[in-house]
PDB file of C-alpha atoms in Angstrom:
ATOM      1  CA  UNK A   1      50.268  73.723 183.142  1.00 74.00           C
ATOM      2  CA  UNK A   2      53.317  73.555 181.086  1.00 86.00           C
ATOM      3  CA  UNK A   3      53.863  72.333 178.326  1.00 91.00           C
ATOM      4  CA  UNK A   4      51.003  74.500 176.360  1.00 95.00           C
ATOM      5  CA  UNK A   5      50.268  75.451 172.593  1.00 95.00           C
ATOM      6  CA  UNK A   6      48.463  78.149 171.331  1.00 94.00           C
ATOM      7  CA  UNK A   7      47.065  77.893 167.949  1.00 95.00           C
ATOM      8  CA  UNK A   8      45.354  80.579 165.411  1.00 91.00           C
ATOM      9  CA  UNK A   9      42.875  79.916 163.256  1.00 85.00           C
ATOM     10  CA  UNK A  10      44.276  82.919 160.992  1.00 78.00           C
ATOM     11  CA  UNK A  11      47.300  85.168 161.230  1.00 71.00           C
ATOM     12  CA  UNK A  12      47.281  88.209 160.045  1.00 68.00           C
ATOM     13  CA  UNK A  13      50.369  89.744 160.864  1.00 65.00           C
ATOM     14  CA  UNK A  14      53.591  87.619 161.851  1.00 60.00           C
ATOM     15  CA  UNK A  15      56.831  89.023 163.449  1.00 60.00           C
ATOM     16  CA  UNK A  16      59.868  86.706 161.999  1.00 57.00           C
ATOM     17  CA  UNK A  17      63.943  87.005 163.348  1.00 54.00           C
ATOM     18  CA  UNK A  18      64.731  90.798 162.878  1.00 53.00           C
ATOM     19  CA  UNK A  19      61.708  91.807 161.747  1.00 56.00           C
ATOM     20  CA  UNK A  20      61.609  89.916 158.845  1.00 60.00           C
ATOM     21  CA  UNK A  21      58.296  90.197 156.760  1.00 63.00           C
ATOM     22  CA  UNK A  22      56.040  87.032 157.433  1.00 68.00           C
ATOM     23  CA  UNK A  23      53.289  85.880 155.097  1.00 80.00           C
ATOM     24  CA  UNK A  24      50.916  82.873 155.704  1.00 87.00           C
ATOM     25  CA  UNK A  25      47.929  81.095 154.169  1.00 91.00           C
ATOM     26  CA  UNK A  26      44.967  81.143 155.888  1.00 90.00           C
ATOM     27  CA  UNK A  27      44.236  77.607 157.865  1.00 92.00           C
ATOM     28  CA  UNK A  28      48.215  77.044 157.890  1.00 95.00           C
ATOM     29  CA  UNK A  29      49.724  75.981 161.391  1.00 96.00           C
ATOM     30  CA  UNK A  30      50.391  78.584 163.488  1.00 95.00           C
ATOM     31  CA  UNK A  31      51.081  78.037 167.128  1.00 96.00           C
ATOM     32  CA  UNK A  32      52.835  78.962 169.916  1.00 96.00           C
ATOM     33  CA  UNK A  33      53.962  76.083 172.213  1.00 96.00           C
ATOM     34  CA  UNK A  34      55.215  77.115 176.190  1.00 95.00           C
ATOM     35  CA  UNK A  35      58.055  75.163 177.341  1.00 94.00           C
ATOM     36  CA  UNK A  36      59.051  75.913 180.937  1.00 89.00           C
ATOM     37  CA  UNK A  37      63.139  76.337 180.962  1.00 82.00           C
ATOM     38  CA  UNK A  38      64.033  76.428 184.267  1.00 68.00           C
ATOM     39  CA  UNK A  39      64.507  80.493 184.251  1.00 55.00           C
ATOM     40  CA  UNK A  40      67.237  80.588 181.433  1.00 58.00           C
ATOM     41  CA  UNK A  41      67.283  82.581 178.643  1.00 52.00           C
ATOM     42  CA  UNK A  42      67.051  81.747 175.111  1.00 56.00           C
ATOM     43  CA  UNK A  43      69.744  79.294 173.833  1.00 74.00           C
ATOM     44  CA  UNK A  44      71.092  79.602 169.973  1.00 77.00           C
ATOM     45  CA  UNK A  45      70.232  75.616 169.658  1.00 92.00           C
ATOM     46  CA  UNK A  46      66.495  75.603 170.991  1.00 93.00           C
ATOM     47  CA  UNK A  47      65.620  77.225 167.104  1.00 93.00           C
ATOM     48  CA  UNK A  48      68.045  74.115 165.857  1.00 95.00           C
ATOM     49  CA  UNK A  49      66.295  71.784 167.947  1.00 96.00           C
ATOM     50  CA  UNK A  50      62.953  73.327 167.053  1.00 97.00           C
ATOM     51  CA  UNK A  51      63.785  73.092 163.021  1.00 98.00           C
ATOM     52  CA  UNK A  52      64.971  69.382 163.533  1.00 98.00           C
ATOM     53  CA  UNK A  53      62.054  68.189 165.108  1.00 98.00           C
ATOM     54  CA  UNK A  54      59.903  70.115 162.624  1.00 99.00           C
ATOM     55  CA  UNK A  55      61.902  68.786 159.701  1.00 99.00           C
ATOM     56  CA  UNK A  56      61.677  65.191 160.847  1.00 99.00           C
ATOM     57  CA  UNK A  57      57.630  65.113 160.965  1.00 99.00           C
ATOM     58  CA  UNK A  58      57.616  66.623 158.165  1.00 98.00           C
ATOM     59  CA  UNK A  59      59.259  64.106 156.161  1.00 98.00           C
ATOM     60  CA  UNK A  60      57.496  61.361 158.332  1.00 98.00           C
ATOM     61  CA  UNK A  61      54.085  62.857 157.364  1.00 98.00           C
ATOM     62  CA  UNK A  62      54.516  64.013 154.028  1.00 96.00           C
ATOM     63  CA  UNK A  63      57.477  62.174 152.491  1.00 93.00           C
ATOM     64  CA  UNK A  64      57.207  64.567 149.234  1.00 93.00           C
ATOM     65  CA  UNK A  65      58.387  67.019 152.209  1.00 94.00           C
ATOM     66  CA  UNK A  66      61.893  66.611 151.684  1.00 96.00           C
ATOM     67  CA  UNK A  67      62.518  68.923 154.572  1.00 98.00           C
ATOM     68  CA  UNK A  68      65.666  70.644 155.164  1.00 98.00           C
ATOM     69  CA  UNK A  69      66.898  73.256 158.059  1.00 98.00           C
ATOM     70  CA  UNK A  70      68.391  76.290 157.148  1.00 95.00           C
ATOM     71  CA  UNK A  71      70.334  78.070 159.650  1.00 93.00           C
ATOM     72  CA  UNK A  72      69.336  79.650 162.215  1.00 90.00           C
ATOM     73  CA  UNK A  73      65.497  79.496 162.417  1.00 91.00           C
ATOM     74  CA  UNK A  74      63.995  77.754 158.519  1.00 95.00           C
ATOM     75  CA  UNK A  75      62.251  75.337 156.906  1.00 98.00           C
ATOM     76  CA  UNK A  76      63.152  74.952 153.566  1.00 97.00           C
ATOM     77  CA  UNK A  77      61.967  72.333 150.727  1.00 97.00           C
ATOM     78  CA  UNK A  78      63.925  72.814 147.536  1.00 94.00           C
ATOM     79  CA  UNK A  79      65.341  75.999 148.678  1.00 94.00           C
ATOM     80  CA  UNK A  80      62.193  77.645 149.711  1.00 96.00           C
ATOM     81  CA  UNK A  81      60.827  78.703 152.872  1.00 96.00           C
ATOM     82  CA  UNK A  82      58.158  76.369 153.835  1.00 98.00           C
ATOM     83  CA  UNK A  83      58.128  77.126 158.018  1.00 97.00           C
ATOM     84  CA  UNK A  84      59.537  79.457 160.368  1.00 94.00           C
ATOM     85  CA  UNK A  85      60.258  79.824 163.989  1.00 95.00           C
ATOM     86  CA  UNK A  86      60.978  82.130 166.577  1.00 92.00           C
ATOM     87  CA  UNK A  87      62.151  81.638 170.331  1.00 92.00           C
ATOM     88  CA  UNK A  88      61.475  84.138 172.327  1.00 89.00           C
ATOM     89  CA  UNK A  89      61.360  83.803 176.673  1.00 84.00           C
ATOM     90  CA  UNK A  90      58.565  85.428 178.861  1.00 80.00           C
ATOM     91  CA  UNK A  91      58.478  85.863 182.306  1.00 74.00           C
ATOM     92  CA  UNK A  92      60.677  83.478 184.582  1.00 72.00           C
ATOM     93  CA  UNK A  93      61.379  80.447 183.251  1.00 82.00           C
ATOM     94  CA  UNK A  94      59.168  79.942 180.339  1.00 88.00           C
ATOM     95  CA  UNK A  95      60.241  80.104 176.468  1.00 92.00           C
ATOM     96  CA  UNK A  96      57.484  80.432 173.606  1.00 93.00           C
ATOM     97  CA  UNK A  97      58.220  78.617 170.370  1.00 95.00           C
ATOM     98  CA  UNK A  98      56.428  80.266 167.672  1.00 95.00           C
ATOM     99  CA  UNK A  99      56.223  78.023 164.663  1.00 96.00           C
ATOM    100  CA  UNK A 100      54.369  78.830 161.353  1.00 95.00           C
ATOM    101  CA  UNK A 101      54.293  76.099 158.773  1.00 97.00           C
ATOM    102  CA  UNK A 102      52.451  76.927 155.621  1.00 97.00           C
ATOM    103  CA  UNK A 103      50.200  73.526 155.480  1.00 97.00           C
ATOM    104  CA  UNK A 104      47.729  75.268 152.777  1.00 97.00           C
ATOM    105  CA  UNK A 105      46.681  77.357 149.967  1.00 96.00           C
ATOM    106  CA  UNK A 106      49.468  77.959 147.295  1.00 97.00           C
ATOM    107  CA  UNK A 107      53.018  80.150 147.171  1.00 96.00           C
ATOM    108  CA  UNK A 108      51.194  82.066 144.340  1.00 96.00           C
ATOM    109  CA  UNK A 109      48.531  83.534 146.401  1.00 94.00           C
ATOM    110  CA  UNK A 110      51.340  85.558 148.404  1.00 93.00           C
ATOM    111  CA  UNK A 111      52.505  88.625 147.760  1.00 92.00           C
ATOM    112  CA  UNK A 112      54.586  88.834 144.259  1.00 92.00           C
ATOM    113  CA  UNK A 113      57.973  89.955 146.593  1.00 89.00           C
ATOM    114  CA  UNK A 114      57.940  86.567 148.500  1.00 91.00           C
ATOM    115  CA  UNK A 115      56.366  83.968 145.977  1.00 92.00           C
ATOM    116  CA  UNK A 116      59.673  82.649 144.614  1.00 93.00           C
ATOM    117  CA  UNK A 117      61.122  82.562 148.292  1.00 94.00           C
ATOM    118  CA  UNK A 118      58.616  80.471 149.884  1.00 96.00           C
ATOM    119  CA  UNK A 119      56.737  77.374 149.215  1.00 97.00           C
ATOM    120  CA  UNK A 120      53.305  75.583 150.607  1.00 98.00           C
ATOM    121  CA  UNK A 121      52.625  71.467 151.293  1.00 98.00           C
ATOM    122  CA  UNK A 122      50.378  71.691 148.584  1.00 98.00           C
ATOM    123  CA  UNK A 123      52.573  73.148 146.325  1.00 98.00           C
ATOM    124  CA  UNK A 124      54.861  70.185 146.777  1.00 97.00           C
ATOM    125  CA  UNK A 125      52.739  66.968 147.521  1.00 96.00           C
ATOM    126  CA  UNK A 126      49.332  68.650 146.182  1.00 96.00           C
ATOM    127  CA  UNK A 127      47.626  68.540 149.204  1.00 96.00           C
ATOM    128  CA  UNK A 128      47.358  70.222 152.529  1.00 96.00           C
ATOM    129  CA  UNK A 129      47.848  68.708 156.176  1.00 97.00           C
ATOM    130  CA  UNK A 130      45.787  68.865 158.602  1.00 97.00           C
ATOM    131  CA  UNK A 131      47.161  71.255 161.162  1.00 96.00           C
ATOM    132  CA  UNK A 132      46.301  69.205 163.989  1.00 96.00           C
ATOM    133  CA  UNK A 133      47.633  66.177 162.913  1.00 98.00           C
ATOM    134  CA  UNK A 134      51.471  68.011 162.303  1.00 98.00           C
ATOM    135  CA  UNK A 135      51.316  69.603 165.979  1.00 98.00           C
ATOM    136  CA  UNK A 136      50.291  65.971 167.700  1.00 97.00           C
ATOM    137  CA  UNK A 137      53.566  64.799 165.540  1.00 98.00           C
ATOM    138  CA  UNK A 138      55.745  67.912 166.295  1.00 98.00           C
ATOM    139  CA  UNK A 139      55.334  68.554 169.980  1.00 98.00           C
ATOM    140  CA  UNK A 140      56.326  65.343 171.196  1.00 97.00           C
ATOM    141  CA  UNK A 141      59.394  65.223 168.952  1.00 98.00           C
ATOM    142  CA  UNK A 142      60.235  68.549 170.197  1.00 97.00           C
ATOM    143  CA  UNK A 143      60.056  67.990 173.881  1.00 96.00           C
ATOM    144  CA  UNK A 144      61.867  64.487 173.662  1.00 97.00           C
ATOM    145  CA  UNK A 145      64.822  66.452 171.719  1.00 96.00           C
ATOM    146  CA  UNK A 146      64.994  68.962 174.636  1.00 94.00           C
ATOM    147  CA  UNK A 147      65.363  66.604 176.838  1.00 93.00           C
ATOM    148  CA  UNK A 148      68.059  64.648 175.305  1.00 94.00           C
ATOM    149  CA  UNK A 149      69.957  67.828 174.581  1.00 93.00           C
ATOM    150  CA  UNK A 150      69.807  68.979 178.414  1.00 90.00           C
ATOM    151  CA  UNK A 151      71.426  65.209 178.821  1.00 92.00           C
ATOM    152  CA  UNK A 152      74.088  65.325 175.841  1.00 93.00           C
ATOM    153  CA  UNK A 153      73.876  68.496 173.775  1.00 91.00           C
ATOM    154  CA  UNK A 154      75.875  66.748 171.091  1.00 94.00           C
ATOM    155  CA  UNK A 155      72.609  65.450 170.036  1.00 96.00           C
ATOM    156  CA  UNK A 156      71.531  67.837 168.005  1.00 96.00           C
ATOM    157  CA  UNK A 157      74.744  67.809 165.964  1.00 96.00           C
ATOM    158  CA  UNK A 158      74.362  64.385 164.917  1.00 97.00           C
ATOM    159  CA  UNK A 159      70.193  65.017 164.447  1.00 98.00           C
ATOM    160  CA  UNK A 160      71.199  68.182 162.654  1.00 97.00           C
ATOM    161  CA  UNK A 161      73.730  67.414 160.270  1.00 96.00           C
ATOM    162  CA  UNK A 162      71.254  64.892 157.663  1.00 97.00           C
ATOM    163  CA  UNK A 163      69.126  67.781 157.787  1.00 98.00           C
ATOM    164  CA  UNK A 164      71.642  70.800 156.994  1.00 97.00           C
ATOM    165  CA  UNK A 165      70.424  73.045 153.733  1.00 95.00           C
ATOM    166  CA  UNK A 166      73.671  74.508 153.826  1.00 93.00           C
ATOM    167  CA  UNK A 167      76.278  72.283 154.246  1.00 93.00           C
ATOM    168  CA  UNK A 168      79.300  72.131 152.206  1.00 92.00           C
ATOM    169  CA  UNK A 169      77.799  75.524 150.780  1.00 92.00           C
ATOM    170  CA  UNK A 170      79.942  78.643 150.843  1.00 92.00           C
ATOM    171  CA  UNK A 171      78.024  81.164 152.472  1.00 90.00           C
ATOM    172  CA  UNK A 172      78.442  84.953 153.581  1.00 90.00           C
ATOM    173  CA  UNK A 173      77.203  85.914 157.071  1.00 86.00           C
ATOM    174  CA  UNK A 174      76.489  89.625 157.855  1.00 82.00           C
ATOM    175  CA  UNK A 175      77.271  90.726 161.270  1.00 73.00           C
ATOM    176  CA  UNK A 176      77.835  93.523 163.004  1.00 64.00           C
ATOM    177  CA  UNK A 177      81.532  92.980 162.097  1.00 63.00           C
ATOM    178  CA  UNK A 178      80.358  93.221 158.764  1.00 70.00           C
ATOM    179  CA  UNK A 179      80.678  90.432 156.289  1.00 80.00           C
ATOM    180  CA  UNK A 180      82.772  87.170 156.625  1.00 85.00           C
ATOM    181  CA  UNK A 181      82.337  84.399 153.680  1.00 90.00           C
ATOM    182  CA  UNK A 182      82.953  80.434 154.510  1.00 93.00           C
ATOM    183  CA  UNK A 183      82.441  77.079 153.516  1.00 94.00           C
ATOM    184  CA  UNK A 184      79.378  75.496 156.253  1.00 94.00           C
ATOM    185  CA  UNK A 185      80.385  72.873 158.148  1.00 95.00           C
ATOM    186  CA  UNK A 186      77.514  72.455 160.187  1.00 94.00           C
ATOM    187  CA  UNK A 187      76.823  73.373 163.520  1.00 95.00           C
ATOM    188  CA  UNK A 188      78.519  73.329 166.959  1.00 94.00           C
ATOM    189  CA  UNK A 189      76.743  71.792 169.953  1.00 92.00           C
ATOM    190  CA  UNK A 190      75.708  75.364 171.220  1.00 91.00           C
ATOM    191  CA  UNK A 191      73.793  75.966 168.098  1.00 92.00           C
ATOM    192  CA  UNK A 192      76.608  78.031 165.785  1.00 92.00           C
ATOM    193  CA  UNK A 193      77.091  77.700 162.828  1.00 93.00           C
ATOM    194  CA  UNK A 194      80.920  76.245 161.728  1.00 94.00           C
ATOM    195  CA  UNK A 195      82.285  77.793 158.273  1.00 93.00           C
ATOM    196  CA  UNK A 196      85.695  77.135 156.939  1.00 95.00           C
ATOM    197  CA  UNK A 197      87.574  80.565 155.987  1.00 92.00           C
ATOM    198  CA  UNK A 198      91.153  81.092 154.431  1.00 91.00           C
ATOM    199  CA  UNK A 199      91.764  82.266 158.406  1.00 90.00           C
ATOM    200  CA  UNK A 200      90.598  79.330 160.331  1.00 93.00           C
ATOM    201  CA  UNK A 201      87.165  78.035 161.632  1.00 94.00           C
ATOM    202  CA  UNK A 202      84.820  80.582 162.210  1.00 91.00           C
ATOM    203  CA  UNK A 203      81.734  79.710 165.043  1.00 90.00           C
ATOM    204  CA  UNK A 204      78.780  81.662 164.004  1.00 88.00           C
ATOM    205  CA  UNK A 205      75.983  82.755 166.621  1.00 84.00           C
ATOM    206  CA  UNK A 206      73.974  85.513 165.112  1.00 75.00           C
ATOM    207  CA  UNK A 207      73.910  86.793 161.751  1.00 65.00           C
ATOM    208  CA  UNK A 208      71.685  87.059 158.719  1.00 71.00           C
ATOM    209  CA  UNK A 209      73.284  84.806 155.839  1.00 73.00           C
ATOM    210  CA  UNK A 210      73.328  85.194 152.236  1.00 74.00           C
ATOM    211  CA  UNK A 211      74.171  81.164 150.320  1.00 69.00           C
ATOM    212  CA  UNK A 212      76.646  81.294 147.555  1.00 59.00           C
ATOM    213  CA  UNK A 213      76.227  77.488 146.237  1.00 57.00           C
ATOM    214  CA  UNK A 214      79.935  76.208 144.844  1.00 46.00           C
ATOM    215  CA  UNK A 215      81.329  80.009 143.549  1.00 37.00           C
ATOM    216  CA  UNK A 216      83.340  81.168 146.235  1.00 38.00           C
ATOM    217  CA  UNK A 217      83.679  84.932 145.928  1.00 35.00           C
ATOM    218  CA  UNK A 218      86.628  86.659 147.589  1.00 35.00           C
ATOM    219  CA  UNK A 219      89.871  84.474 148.191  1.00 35.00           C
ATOM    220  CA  UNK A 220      89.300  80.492 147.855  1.00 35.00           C
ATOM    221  CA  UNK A 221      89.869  78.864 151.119  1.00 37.00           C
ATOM    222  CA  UNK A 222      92.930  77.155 151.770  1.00 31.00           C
TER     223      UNK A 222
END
């Protein structure tokens, strides 16, 4: 019966967006959960909605957590990854959420190309959480915010936007296009992101992104 989660006691190798390399402590959280969606494919807002409702027990379980979500599929504290997710569809009509939060061990036991990119619960409120009691928190969260979205979309825009890493932050997003650089507005109701360039709004759907803070490089927007 649907909805399901699948959790693993220890993962040892983790497929992120694009192949990106994955590392994990052992005993972290990570789970897949099965949401049944009605035979449509993936949607650019279901990772939104799945990093919103991942960011908000966060904070409400670990206040220290001062969870943010970084565009398209992270969880960052302080500018470092702290969870991931990926959406992925199987079958007809089903849609796997994998989620890996890093709810033990330390960011210096991974290896020395990722420790200053990532970031553990301990190594921010200097102690780990219990696995189970973040998925009984998450879950619920997730499916109500579904639901609500499937009712008024909009929903996530006003949920997302407290919890944007990368608003008012010029960023560069590389496409197949190649490279376009903006200011981040935040996201549109179908899950793109909205940057401000010298030639008008630009709605972002898929792209890796590289965060400039306040130096604008290229041509300051006008």
């Amino acid at each position: 019966a649907l909805p399901a989660a699948v959790v693993a006691d220890r993962q040892s190798l983790g497929r992120g967006r694009r192949g990106a390399r994955w590392w994990q402590p052992p005993g972290s959280l990570a789970a897949s959960i099965v949401i049944g969606c009605g035979g449509s494919g993936p949607q650019p807002a279901w990772s939104l909605a799945c990093g919103v409702a991942l960011a908000e027990t966060l904070r409400l379980l670990e206040p220290a957590a001062e969870a943010l979500v970084r565009w398209p599929n992270d969880v960052e504290v302080q500018g470092r990854k702290l969870a991931g997710i990926l959406v992925e569809t199987v079958g007809t009509g089903r849609a796997i959420f994998g989620v890996g939060v890093n709810t033990t061990g330390s960011a210096v036991e991974a290896p020395e190309a990722l420790r200053r990119r990532l970031t553990t619960l301990p190594d921010i409120s200097g102690r780990p959480l219990p696995r189970q009691r973040l998925l009984a928190a998450f879950v619920p969260r997730l499916l109500d915010l579904l639901e609500a979205m499937t009712a008024d979309p909009a929903v996530l825009v006003t949920r997302y936007r407290p919890l944007c890493s990368l608003e008012g932050t010029f960023v560069t997003v590389h496409g197949a296009a190649g490279g376009r650089s903006g200011l981040c507005r935040g996201i549109a109701a179908d899950g793109a992101l909205l940057l401000d360039t010298p030639s008008g709004r630009l709605h972002v759907t898929s792209a890796s992104l590289t965060a400039l803070g306040d130096v604008w490089r290229g041509d300051a927007p006008r």
